[in-house]
XYZ file of C-alpha atoms in Angstrom:
198
model
C -0.238 -0.147 0.048
C 0.898 3.412 -0.817
C 1.285 6.581 1.871
C -1.231 8.067 -0.906
C -3.491 5.078 -0.207
C -3.474 4.431 3.520
C -4.212 8.277 3.797
C -7.262 8.056 1.613
C -8.594 5.099 3.787
C -8.121 7.472 6.495
C -10.144 10.487 4.899
C -12.852 7.879 3.094
C -13.395 6.320 7.037
C -13.661 9.690 8.718
C -16.150 10.767 5.674
C -18.393 7.904 6.617
C -18.061 8.547 10.650
C -19.259 11.911 9.431
C -22.306 10.639 7.941
C -22.818 8.404 11.096
C -21.980 5.236 8.967
C -21.130 2.827 12.225
C -18.753 0.552 10.462
C -18.974 -2.692 11.957
C -15.159 -4.156 11.915
C -14.374 -7.980 11.381
C -13.647 -9.101 15.075
C -14.198 -12.438 14.098
C -12.217 -15.459 15.690
C -11.067 -16.264 12.187
C -9.548 -12.634 11.987
C -8.544 -12.654 15.506
C -6.640 -16.076 14.236
C -4.931 -14.367 11.842
C -3.584 -11.742 13.617
C -2.128 -13.952 16.276
C 0.010 -14.897 13.542
C 1.278 -11.395 13.049
C 0.167 -7.717 12.010
C 0.421 -5.742 9.070
C -0.973 -2.127 9.861
C -1.188 0.489 7.521
C -0.760 3.371 9.610
C 1.321 4.321 12.594
C -1.168 6.796 14.486
C 0.477 9.197 17.201
C -2.589 11.239 19.360
C -3.718 12.256 22.246
C -4.915 9.984 25.066
C -8.488 12.023 25.439
C -10.854 9.618 25.873
C -12.962 11.251 23.358
C -10.451 10.825 20.358
C -10.782 7.233 19.644
C -8.656 6.664 16.298
C -10.531 3.229 15.307
C -13.912 5.054 15.474
C -12.803 8.217 13.945
C -11.770 6.051 10.870
C -13.803 2.785 10.916
C -11.127 0.756 10.747
C -10.534 -2.522 12.673
C -8.301 -5.073 14.239
C -4.876 -4.744 13.076
C -5.102 -2.001 10.902
C -3.760 1.062 12.841
C -0.687 1.083 15.194
C -1.614 3.629 17.889
C 0.794 6.054 20.254
C -1.056 7.352 22.533
C -0.076 10.389 25.335
C -1.532 13.203 26.921
C -0.600 16.592 24.136
C 0.504 13.619 21.255
C 4.516 14.786 21.910
C 7.227 11.979 20.767
C 9.574 11.076 23.400
C 12.278 8.543 23.370
C 9.188 5.778 23.835
C 6.993 7.162 21.354
C 9.694 7.509 19.181
C 10.726 3.787 19.189
C 7.520 2.931 19.175
C 7.109 4.546 15.801
C 10.754 3.624 14.143
C 9.394 0.130 14.834
C 6.103 0.151 13.363
C 7.957 1.880 9.768
C 10.807 -0.723 10.304
C 9.329 -4.115 11.267
C 5.789 -3.357 10.282
C 6.419 -1.495 7.404
C 3.877 1.451 7.596
C 4.032 3.428 4.627
C 2.120 6.648 6.662
C 1.921 8.186 9.887
C -0.135 10.382 11.304
C 0.258 12.718 14.056
C -3.108 14.269 15.450
C -3.693 16.625 17.990
C -7.254 17.607 18.466
C -9.671 20.547 19.629
C -9.942 22.060 23.785
C -6.702 19.450 24.134
C -6.117 19.626 28.148
C -2.222 19.146 27.794
C -1.992 21.997 25.447
C -4.309 24.149 27.790
C -1.529 23.112 30.288
C 1.148 24.425 28.568
C -0.394 27.653 27.952
C -0.982 28.125 31.359
C 2.392 27.484 32.274
C 3.609 30.560 29.412
C 0.701 32.829 30.311
C 0.536 32.399 34.170
C 3.631 30.803 35.393
C 1.504 27.844 36.447
C 2.941 24.513 38.083
C 1.352 21.179 37.989
C 1.703 17.993 40.505
C 3.339 14.789 39.813
C 4.741 14.166 36.557
C 2.436 16.289 34.836
C 5.108 19.092 34.635
C 7.160 17.238 33.031
C 5.105 15.858 30.552
C 3.792 19.184 29.136
C 7.190 20.621 28.618
C 7.812 19.466 25.354
C 4.282 21.102 24.216
C 5.593 24.666 25.701
C 7.874 25.676 22.438
C 4.494 25.572 20.350
C 2.924 27.639 22.607
C 5.026 30.285 22.504
C 5.479 29.964 18.989
C 1.543 30.051 18.080
C 1.070 33.361 20.249
C 1.593 35.777 17.505
C -0.770 33.890 14.808
C -3.938 35.078 14.576
C -7.192 33.118 15.403
C -7.982 30.922 18.086
C -4.891 30.683 20.496
C -5.747 27.048 21.643
C -6.082 25.808 18.231
C -3.216 27.624 16.704
C -1.085 26.126 19.818
C -2.246 22.377 19.082
C -1.605 22.762 15.600
C 1.618 24.334 16.314
C 1.971 21.001 18.502
C 0.990 18.954 15.722
C 4.159 20.588 13.251
C 6.720 20.346 15.526
C 6.245 16.755 16.283
C 5.898 15.918 12.256
C 9.088 18.324 11.724
C 11.081 16.240 13.840
C 9.677 13.007 12.234
C 10.089 14.475 9.144
C 13.722 15.634 9.486
C 15.220 15.212 12.413
C 15.015 11.419 13.203
C 16.963 8.383 12.690
C 17.355 6.916 8.824
C 14.774 4.389 9.965
C 12.399 7.048 9.168
C 14.419 9.420 6.754
C 15.256 7.031 3.813
C 11.934 5.618 3.139
C 10.231 9.268 3.313
C 13.193 10.069 0.801
C 12.069 6.881 -0.960
C 8.477 8.181 -0.987
C 7.304 4.594 0.862
C 6.808 6.680 3.531
C 4.669 9.975 4.350
C 4.414 11.935 7.689
C 1.362 14.020 7.885
C 0.027 16.763 10.633
C -3.993 16.793 11.219
C -6.645 18.035 13.537
C -9.653 16.621 14.771
C -12.875 18.685 15.650
C -14.379 17.282 18.718
C -17.541 18.814 18.043
C -18.164 17.858 13.847
C -16.221 14.766 14.397
C -13.660 16.043 10.982
C -10.151 15.469 10.627
C -8.515 18.149 8.813
C -5.122 16.351 7.461
C -3.964 20.032 6.867
C 0.015 19.482 7.333
C 0.791 16.822 4.305
C 3.806 16.511 2.198
């Protein structure tokens, strides 16, 4: 499958979701048995842990189709990067999508740090620290400050995956076997906007 074919599957699935067409994926014993022998997802998907952002439902996908990496704020640390690289190098996914979403709590928290010098308990401060540069960069953009910061956070992660990662990621992109794109999910409508494509 090419990167463009993989993206077309996601777009078509999200369009069905927007039409309220509930897709029932194959959850049969035969499907589970075939996946027990190995997986071949067509997309590595980096998104927020937010419970309102369920990747399989947004795109009408089933077992074994999406390799999902989730954390609050859809950032990429060493563990997430290793997971993405595994999906590309070992599973051969042709597409990596980084998806931010409307009203992201992690980005709101990072904005509070920048605007109010807020502090958060436990490991939350450390978790949102990688988002702060995106918040700073988005401050001068016109429009909704939170949406701008969420999209800038996605752009920063996408940029790292496109240009600053290991040859495991860079070589397949140079050979046109892999695309990394950024997207934004609108909670109210259910629409996914693939706004950062190559």
